[in-house]
Amino acid sequence: MRSRPSEARRRPRVLVIVQNLPVPFDRRVWLECRTLTRAGYDVTVVCPTGEGTVAEQVVDGVRIVAYPAYAPGGSSLSYLLEYGHSFQATARLALRERRNGRFDVVQACNPPDIFWPLARWLRLRDGTRFVFDHHDLCPELFRSRFPDGPGLLHRGLLFLERQTFRAADRVTSTNSSYAEVALTRGGKSPDEVTVVRTGPDPERLKRREPRPELRRGRRHLVAYLGVMGPQDGVDIALRAADVVVNGLGRRDVTFCLMGSGDMRPSLLAERDRLGLGEYVDMPGRVSDEVMAEVLSTADLGLCPDPLNPLNDVSTMNKTMEYMAFELPVVAFDLRETKVSAGEAARYATPNSVEDFARTVVELLDDPEARARMGQLGRRRVEEHLAWSHQQVGYRAVFDALVGRTRVEPAVVDRTVQPDAVARPSATGA
């Protein structure tokens, strides 16, 4: 156990709670933790164990304590067991870490929206302030994964989201659409909400020398990087590859679909059924080194996320990661994807496999457009989207809560909006 520092030289203590990914694997949360430690905060993270994350460790000055991950299955009811386990384990570790001194701020990241009772208890006992780091719209996430799921569970998710917003002193939303949900469905005031996008680090994510062998002897390489869940559209990417290879007869394209998730086993089976094993590589979750090699060699990046109430207002991290590697993007015409990518992407008719495939082929056959779009994307990352820009608002939230500075105007999105992007209002579930 660490010794408790004297109050005279005590650094503000922050507890960060994450359930759906381990840290430092969760890129957004890790960027946040590093920002706070550099600013002089004492940061402790509670999260599940995972690749590179053990029960107790200190990484770059961030203390990480973890509990064994528990995921009993992919059904809607199984999430109740998983979240019950996570809440109990998180509360136990948080209270253990509190013995080293009170926490000034607790940040809970969603999904899920279950940690507000712990935040309220810490506020009552110690005056701890609560920041809700708003990563996902859990009710919409539920509906996208389980369209015919029990209505009672959906209403329960709306209740938990509402209680989380009510308990929060401040909300950091990943984009303006999520911020609008915080203002409307969450009932927050504008001075309680700040947009903090998950901007990539352009110094770490940048193009390097290509690896031609990754093309498997073909002219083009097309890449996907991300989760393979029901709402992520990798099945659409696979069917589009079938159209490109078997429908249009393009034998000069290799696809590399990197990532893992609930759908990967069925996607592998579908790939083989379509006779695409020679053309579609699915290596699973890859290291940062392999990811950088593939994205430095690829001709374009795929964002096949289909149009639904969640994806339309969500920011896809892979979009900005492609842009950091100077890759043009093929995506569906989704509101927040257009805000992120602007002219660095070509937009297919939502949910149309055939139009998505045609857009891929058109870009592959237009090297000048690809080069122009790649340059635009990289510049947009460097000048507006990078974490170096986003961290300013994030740190200001914590500085205000612990009395270091006055609060900045909130609900400010520092991202420059592309002129061609319409900004309709986000609707609640």
Coordinates of C-alpha atoms in Angstrom, one line a residue:
M1 CA 0.0 0.0 0.0
R2 CA 1.3 3.4 -0.9
S3 CA 1.9 5.9 1.9
R4 CA -0.7 8.7 2.1
P5 CA 0.9 12.1 1.1
S6 CA 0.5 15.1 3.4
E7 CA -2.2 17.6 2.6
A8 CA 0.4 20.3 2.1
R9 CA 1.9 18.7 -1.0
R10 CA -1.0 16.5 -2.0
R11 CA -1.8 16.2 -5.7
P12 CA -5.4 16.1 -6.7
R13 CA -6.5 12.5 -6.9
V14 CA -8.6 11.2 -9.8
L15 CA -10.3 7.8 -10.0
V16 CA -11.1 6.7 -13.6
I17 CA -13.5 3.8 -14.0
V18 CA -13.7 1.8 -17.3
Q19 CA -15.6 -1.4 -17.9
N20 CA -15.7 -2.3 -21.5
L21 CA -11.9 -2.2 -22.3
P22 CA -8.7 -2.6 -20.3
V23 CA -6.3 0.3 -19.9
P24 CA -3.9 1.2 -21.5
F25 CA -5.6 -0.6 -24.5
D26 CA -8.5 1.9 -24.4
R27 CA -6.9 4.6 -26.4
R28 CA -9.2 7.5 -25.4
V29 CA -8.9 6.7 -21.7
W30 CA -5.2 6.3 -21.9
L31 CA -4.8 9.7 -23.6
E32 CA -7.0 11.2 -20.9
C33 CA -4.9 9.6 -18.1
R34 CA -1.6 10.8 -19.6
T35 CA -3.0 14.3 -19.9
L36 CA -4.0 14.4 -16.3
T37 CA -0.7 13.0 -15.0
R38 CA 1.3 15.5 -17.0
A39 CA -0.9 18.2 -15.5
G40 CA 0.1 17.1 -12.0
Y41 CA -2.9 14.8 -11.1
D42 CA -2.6 11.5 -9.2
V43 CA -4.5 9.1 -11.4
T44 CA -5.8 5.7 -10.5
V45 CA -7.7 3.5 -13.0
V46 CA -10.0 0.6 -12.2
C47 CA -10.7 -1.6 -15.2
P48 CA -11.0 -5.3 -16.3
T49 CA -7.8 -7.3 -16.9
G50 CA -6.8 -7.9 -20.5
E51 CA -3.9 -8.1 -22.9
G52 CA -1.1 -6.3 -21.1
T53 CA -3.2 -5.4 -18.1
V54 CA -2.6 -7.2 -14.9
A55 CA -4.1 -7.0 -11.4
E56 CA -1.9 -4.1 -10.3
Q57 CA 0.7 -2.0 -12.1
V58 CA 2.0 1.5 -12.7
V59 CA 2.4 2.6 -16.3
D60 CA 3.8 6.0 -17.2
G61 CA 2.8 7.3 -13.7
V62 CA -0.8 6.0 -13.9
R63 CA -1.8 3.4 -11.3
I64 CA -3.9 0.7 -12.8
V65 CA -5.8 -1.8 -10.7
A66 CA -7.8 -4.5 -12.5
Y67 CA -10.3 -7.2 -11.8
P68 CA -10.8 -10.5 -13.8
A69 CA -13.0 -9.8 -16.8
Y70 CA -16.3 -11.7 -16.9
A71 CA -18.3 -12.0 -20.1
P72 CA -20.8 -14.9 -19.9
G73 CA -22.2 -14.6 -23.4
G74 CA -23.6 -12.3 -26.1
S75 CA -27.3 -12.4 -25.2
S76 CA -29.0 -9.3 -23.8
L77 CA -29.7 -10.9 -20.4
S78 CA -26.0 -12.0 -20.1
Y79 CA -25.1 -8.3 -19.8
L80 CA -26.9 -8.1 -16.5
L81 CA -24.6 -10.7 -15.1
E82 CA -21.5 -9.1 -16.6
Y83 CA -22.4 -5.6 -15.3
G84 CA -23.3 -6.9 -11.9
H85 CA -19.9 -8.5 -11.6
S86 CA -18.2 -5.4 -12.9
F87 CA -19.9 -3.1 -10.5
Q88 CA -19.1 -5.2 -7.5
A89 CA -15.5 -5.6 -8.5
T90 CA -15.1 -1.9 -9.3
A91 CA -16.6 -0.8 -6.0
R92 CA -14.4 -3.1 -4.1
L93 CA -11.2 -1.9 -5.7
A94 CA -12.2 1.8 -5.6
L95 CA -12.9 1.6 -1.9
R96 CA -9.6 -0.2 -1.4
E97 CA -7.7 2.6 -3.3
R98 CA -9.6 5.3 -1.3
R99 CA -7.6 4.2 1.8
N100 CA -4.7 6.0 0.3
G101 CA -6.6 9.3 0.4
R102 CA -9.9 10.7 -0.8
F103 CA -10.5 11.2 -4.5
D104 CA -11.1 14.7 -5.6
V105 CA -12.8 13.6 -8.9
V106 CA -14.2 10.3 -10.1
Q107 CA -14.6 9.8 -13.9
A108 CA -16.8 7.0 -15.1
C109 CA -16.6 6.0 -18.8
N110 CA -19.5 4.3 -20.5
P111 CA -20.7 1.8 -21.5
P112 CA -22.3 0.8 -19.2
D113 CA -24.1 3.6 -17.3
I114 CA -24.0 1.8 -13.9
F115 CA -21.4 3.6 -11.8
W116 CA -23.4 6.6 -10.7
P117 CA -24.3 5.1 -7.3
L118 CA -20.6 4.7 -6.4
A119 CA -20.0 8.3 -7.6
R120 CA -22.9 9.6 -5.4
W121 CA -21.6 7.7 -2.4
L122 CA -18.1 9.2 -2.8
R123 CA -19.7 12.6 -3.1
L124 CA -21.7 12.2 0.1
R125 CA -18.7 10.8 2.0
D126 CA -15.8 12.9 0.7
G127 CA -17.2 15.6 -1.5
T128 CA -15.8 13.9 -4.6
R129 CA -16.9 15.5 -7.9
F130 CA -18.2 13.3 -10.8
V131 CA -17.2 13.5 -14.5
F132 CA -19.2 11.4 -16.9
D133 CA -17.0 10.6 -19.9
H134 CA -19.8 9.9 -22.5
H135 CA -18.5 7.3 -25.0
D136 CA -21.7 5.6 -26.2
L137 CA -25.4 6.0 -26.3
C138 CA -26.3 2.8 -24.4
P139 CA -30.0 2.7 -25.2
E140 CA -29.2 3.1 -29.0
L141 CA -26.4 0.6 -28.6
F142 CA -28.8 -2.0 -27.2
R143 CA -31.3 -1.4 -30.0
S144 CA -28.6 -1.8 -32.6
R145 CA -27.4 -5.1 -31.2
F146 CA -30.7 -6.5 -30.1
P147 CA -33.5 -4.9 -32.4
D148 CA -36.1 -7.3 -30.9
G149 CA -34.7 -7.2 -27.4
P150 CA -37.0 -6.8 -24.3
G151 CA -38.5 -3.4 -24.1
L152 CA -38.1 -3.5 -20.3
L153 CA -34.3 -3.7 -20.7
H154 CA -34.3 -0.7 -23.1
R155 CA -36.4 1.4 -20.6
G156 CA -33.9 0.3 -17.9
L157 CA -31.0 1.6 -20.0
L158 CA -32.8 4.9 -20.4
F159 CA -33.2 5.1 -16.6
L160 CA -29.6 4.3 -15.9
E161 CA -28.4 6.9 -18.5
R162 CA -30.7 9.5 -17.0
Q163 CA -29.4 8.8 -13.5
T164 CA -25.8 9.0 -14.7
F165 CA -26.4 12.4 -16.3
R166 CA -28.2 13.7 -13.1
A167 CA -25.3 12.5 -10.9
A168 CA -22.6 14.1 -13.0
D169 CA -21.1 17.5 -12.2
R170 CA -19.6 17.6 -15.7
V171 CA -20.1 15.6 -18.9
T172 CA -17.3 15.2 -21.5
S173 CA -19.0 14.1 -24.8
T174 CA -17.2 12.6 -27.8
N175 CA -19.0 14.8 -30.3
S176 CA -21.6 17.5 -30.7
S177 CA -24.4 15.0 -31.3
Y178 CA -23.7 13.3 -28.0
A179 CA -23.4 16.7 -26.3
E180 CA -26.9 17.5 -27.6
V181 CA -28.2 14.2 -26.0
A182 CA -26.7 15.3 -22.7
L183 CA -28.5 18.7 -23.0
T184 CA -31.9 17.2 -24.1
R185 CA -32.3 13.7 -22.8
G186 CA -29.9 14.2 -20.0
G187 CA -31.2 17.5 -18.8
K188 CA -27.7 19.1 -18.4
S189 CA -27.1 22.8 -18.8
P190 CA -24.6 24.0 -21.4
D191 CA -22.0 25.0 -18.8
E192 CA -21.9 21.3 -17.7
V193 CA -21.1 19.7 -21.0
T194 CA -17.8 19.9 -23.0
V195 CA -17.1 18.2 -26.3
V196 CA -13.8 16.2 -26.1
R197 CA -13.2 14.2 -29.3
T198 CA -11.1 11.1 -29.3
G199 CA -8.4 12.7 -31.4
P200 CA -5.5 10.5 -32.7
D201 CA -1.9 11.3 -31.8
P202 CA -0.4 12.3 -35.2
E203 CA 3.2 11.7 -34.0
R204 CA 2.5 8.1 -33.2
L205 CA 0.0 7.4 -36.0
K206 CA 1.7 8.3 -39.2
R207 CA 2.6 6.8 -42.5
R208 CA 5.9 4.8 -42.7
E209 CA 7.5 2.7 -45.4
P210 CA 5.0 0.4 -47.0
R211 CA 5.3 -3.4 -46.9
P212 CA 4.4 -4.5 -50.4
E213 CA 4.2 -8.2 -49.5
L214 CA 1.0 -7.4 -47.5
R215 CA -0.7 -6.9 -50.9
R216 CA -0.3 -10.6 -51.5
G217 CA 1.1 -9.9 -55.0
R218 CA -1.8 -7.7 -56.0
R219 CA -2.0 -4.1 -57.0
H220 CA -4.2 -2.8 -54.2
L221 CA -4.7 -3.3 -50.5
V222 CA -7.9 -2.2 -48.7
A223 CA -8.0 -2.1 -44.9
Y224 CA -10.5 -2.3 -42.0
L225 CA -9.5 -1.7 -38.4
G226 CA -11.9 -2.0 -35.5
V227 CA -14.3 -4.1 -33.6
M228 CA -16.3 -6.8 -35.2
G229 CA -19.7 -6.6 -33.5
P230 CA -23.2 -6.7 -34.9
Q231 CA -23.4 -2.9 -35.2
D232 CA -20.0 -2.4 -36.9
G233 CA -20.9 -3.4 -40.4
V234 CA -18.0 -5.8 -41.1
D235 CA -20.5 -8.2 -42.7
I236 CA -21.2 -5.3 -45.1
A237 CA -17.4 -5.0 -45.8
L238 CA -17.2 -8.7 -46.5
R239 CA -20.2 -8.7 -48.9
A240 CA -18.7 -5.6 -50.6
A241 CA -15.5 -7.6 -51.1
D242 CA -17.5 -10.3 -52.6
V243 CA -19.0 -7.8 -55.1
V244 CA -15.6 -6.4 -55.9
V245 CA -13.8 -9.8 -56.4
N246 CA -16.6 -12.1 -57.6
G247 CA -19.1 -9.7 -58.9
L248 CA -16.9 -7.2 -60.7
G249 CA -14.1 -9.6 -61.4
R250 CA -11.4 -7.5 -59.7
R251 CA -8.6 -9.9 -59.0
D252 CA -6.1 -7.1 -58.2
V253 CA -7.4 -6.2 -54.7
T254 CA -6.5 -7.7 -51.3
F255 CA -8.6 -6.9 -48.3
C256 CA -7.2 -6.9 -44.7
L257 CA -9.9 -6.8 -42.0
M258 CA -8.2 -6.3 -38.7
G259 CA -10.0 -6.7 -35.4
S260 CA -12.0 -9.1 -33.2
G261 CA -15.4 -9.3 -31.6
D262 CA -18.6 -11.3 -31.3
M263 CA -19.1 -11.6 -35.1
R264 CA -15.6 -12.7 -36.1
P265 CA -16.2 -16.5 -36.1
S266 CA -19.3 -16.1 -38.3
L267 CA -17.5 -13.7 -40.5
L268 CA -14.7 -16.1 -41.0
A269 CA -17.2 -18.8 -42.0
E270 CA -18.9 -16.5 -44.4
R271 CA -15.6 -15.4 -46.0
D272 CA -14.8 -19.1 -46.7
R273 CA -18.4 -19.8 -47.9
L274 CA -18.0 -16.9 -50.4
G275 CA -14.7 -18.3 -51.6
L276 CA -12.8 -15.2 -50.5
G277 CA -10.1 -16.9 -48.4
E278 CA -7.4 -16.0 -50.9
Y279 CA -8.5 -12.3 -51.1
V280 CA -9.6 -11.4 -47.6
D281 CA -7.1 -11.7 -44.7
M282 CA -8.7 -11.6 -41.2
P283 CA -5.8 -11.7 -38.8
G284 CA -7.8 -10.8 -35.7
R285 CA -6.7 -8.2 -33.2
V286 CA -3.2 -7.1 -34.2
S287 CA -0.3 -5.2 -32.5
D288 CA 0.2 -1.5 -33.1
E289 CA 3.2 -2.4 -35.2
V290 CA 1.2 -4.6 -37.6
M291 CA -1.6 -2.1 -37.7
A292 CA 0.9 0.7 -38.7
E293 CA 2.4 -1.6 -41.4
V294 CA -1.0 -2.4 -42.9
L295 CA -2.3 1.2 -42.9
S296 CA 1.0 2.4 -44.3
T297 CA 0.6 0.0 -47.2
A298 CA -3.1 0.2 -47.8
D299 CA -4.7 2.4 -50.6
L300 CA -7.9 3.2 -48.6
G301 CA -9.7 2.5 -45.3
L302 CA -13.2 1.1 -44.8
C303 CA -15.8 2.5 -42.4
P304 CA -18.8 0.1 -43.2
D305 CA -20.8 1.1 -40.1
P306 CA -24.4 1.0 -41.3
L307 CA -26.9 3.8 -40.8
N308 CA -28.8 3.3 -37.5
P309 CA -29.8 5.6 -34.6
L310 CA -26.4 4.9 -32.8
N311 CA -24.0 5.0 -35.7
D312 CA -25.4 8.2 -37.3
V313 CA -24.5 10.3 -34.2
S314 CA -21.3 8.4 -33.2
T315 CA -17.7 9.2 -34.0
M316 CA -15.8 6.3 -35.3
N317 CA -12.1 6.2 -34.1
K318 CA -11.0 4.2 -37.1
T319 CA -12.1 7.1 -39.4
M320 CA -9.6 9.4 -37.8
E321 CA -6.9 6.8 -37.6
Y322 CA -7.1 6.2 -41.3
M323 CA -6.8 9.9 -41.9
A324 CA -3.7 10.1 -39.7
F325 CA -2.1 7.5 -42.0
E326 CA -3.1 9.6 -45.1
L327 CA -5.7 7.0 -46.2
P328 CA -8.8 8.1 -48.0
V329 CA -11.9 6.7 -46.4
V330 CA -15.0 4.9 -47.8
A331 CA -18.0 5.2 -45.5
F332 CA -21.7 5.5 -45.5
D333 CA -23.3 8.9 -45.4
L334 CA -23.5 9.3 -41.6
R335 CA -23.8 12.6 -39.8
E336 CA -20.9 12.4 -37.4
T337 CA -18.7 10.5 -39.9
K338 CA -19.0 13.5 -42.3
V339 CA -18.1 15.9 -39.5
S340 CA -14.9 13.9 -38.7
A341 CA -13.8 13.2 -42.3
G342 CA -15.2 15.9 -44.5
E343 CA -13.7 15.7 -47.9
A344 CA -11.2 13.0 -46.8
A345 CA -13.9 10.4 -47.4
R346 CA -16.3 9.2 -50.2
Y347 CA -19.8 8.5 -49.0
A348 CA -21.9 5.6 -50.3
T349 CA -25.7 5.3 -50.1
P350 CA -26.4 4.2 -46.5
N351 CA -26.4 0.4 -46.0
S352 CA -26.1 -0.3 -49.8
V353 CA -23.5 -3.1 -50.3
E354 CA -23.4 -2.5 -54.0
D355 CA -22.8 1.2 -53.8
F356 CA -20.2 0.7 -51.1
A357 CA -18.4 -1.7 -53.4
R358 CA -18.6 0.6 -56.4
T359 CA -17.2 3.5 -54.3
V360 CA -14.3 1.3 -53.3
V361 CA -13.5 0.5 -56.9
E362 CA -13.9 4.1 -58.1
L363 CA -11.4 5.3 -55.5
L364 CA -8.9 2.5 -56.3
D365 CA -9.0 3.5 -60.0
D366 CA -8.4 7.2 -59.1
P367 CA -4.9 7.6 -57.6
E368 CA -5.0 11.4 -57.8
A369 CA -8.2 11.6 -55.8
R370 CA -6.7 9.2 -53.2
A371 CA -3.6 11.2 -52.8
R372 CA -5.6 14.5 -52.5
M373 CA -8.0 13.0 -50.0
G374 CA -5.2 11.4 -47.9
Q375 CA -3.4 14.8 -47.7
L376 CA -6.7 16.5 -46.7
G377 CA -7.3 13.9 -44.0
R378 CA -3.8 14.1 -42.5
R379 CA -4.0 17.9 -42.4
R380 CA -7.3 17.8 -40.7
V381 CA -5.9 15.5 -38.0
E382 CA -2.9 17.7 -37.4
E383 CA -4.8 21.0 -37.4
H384 CA -8.1 20.2 -35.7
L385 CA -8.7 16.6 -34.6
A386 CA -5.4 15.6 -32.9
W387 CA -5.5 15.0 -29.1
S388 CA -3.2 18.0 -28.6
H389 CA -6.1 20.2 -29.5
Q390 CA -8.8 18.1 -27.7
Q391 CA -7.0 17.8 -24.4
V392 CA -7.3 21.5 -23.7
G393 CA -11.0 21.3 -23.0
Y394 CA -10.6 18.0 -21.2
R395 CA -8.0 19.3 -18.7
A396 CA -10.0 22.5 -18.2
V397 CA -12.9 20.4 -16.9
F398 CA -10.8 18.9 -14.1
D399 CA -8.9 22.1 -13.3
A400 CA -12.3 23.8 -12.8
L401 CA -13.6 21.0 -10.5
V402 CA -10.6 21.1 -8.2
G403 CA -10.4 24.9 -8.1
R404 CA -7.3 25.4 -10.3
T405 CA -9.0 27.7 -12.9
R406 CA -12.3 29.2 -13.8
V407 CA -14.5 27.0 -15.9
E408 CA -14.2 27.5 -19.7
P409 CA -17.3 28.0 -21.8
A410 CA -18.7 24.5 -22.4
V411 CA -20.4 22.7 -25.3
V412 CA -17.6 24.1 -27.5
D413 CA -16.5 21.8 -30.3
R414 CA -13.1 22.9 -31.5
T415 CA -13.4 20.7 -34.6
V416 CA -13.8 22.9 -37.7
Q417 CA -17.0 21.8 -39.4
P418 CA -16.8 21.0 -43.1
D419 CA -18.8 23.5 -45.1
A420 CA -20.8 20.8 -46.9
V421 CA -21.9 19.0 -43.7
A422 CA -25.5 19.6 -42.6
R423 CA -26.0 19.6 -38.9
P424 CA -29.5 18.3 -38.1
S425 CA -30.4 17.9 -34.5
A426 CA -29.7 14.6 -32.7
T427 CA -32.9 12.9 -31.5
G428 CA -33.4 11.0 -28.3
A429 CA -34.4 7.4 -28.1

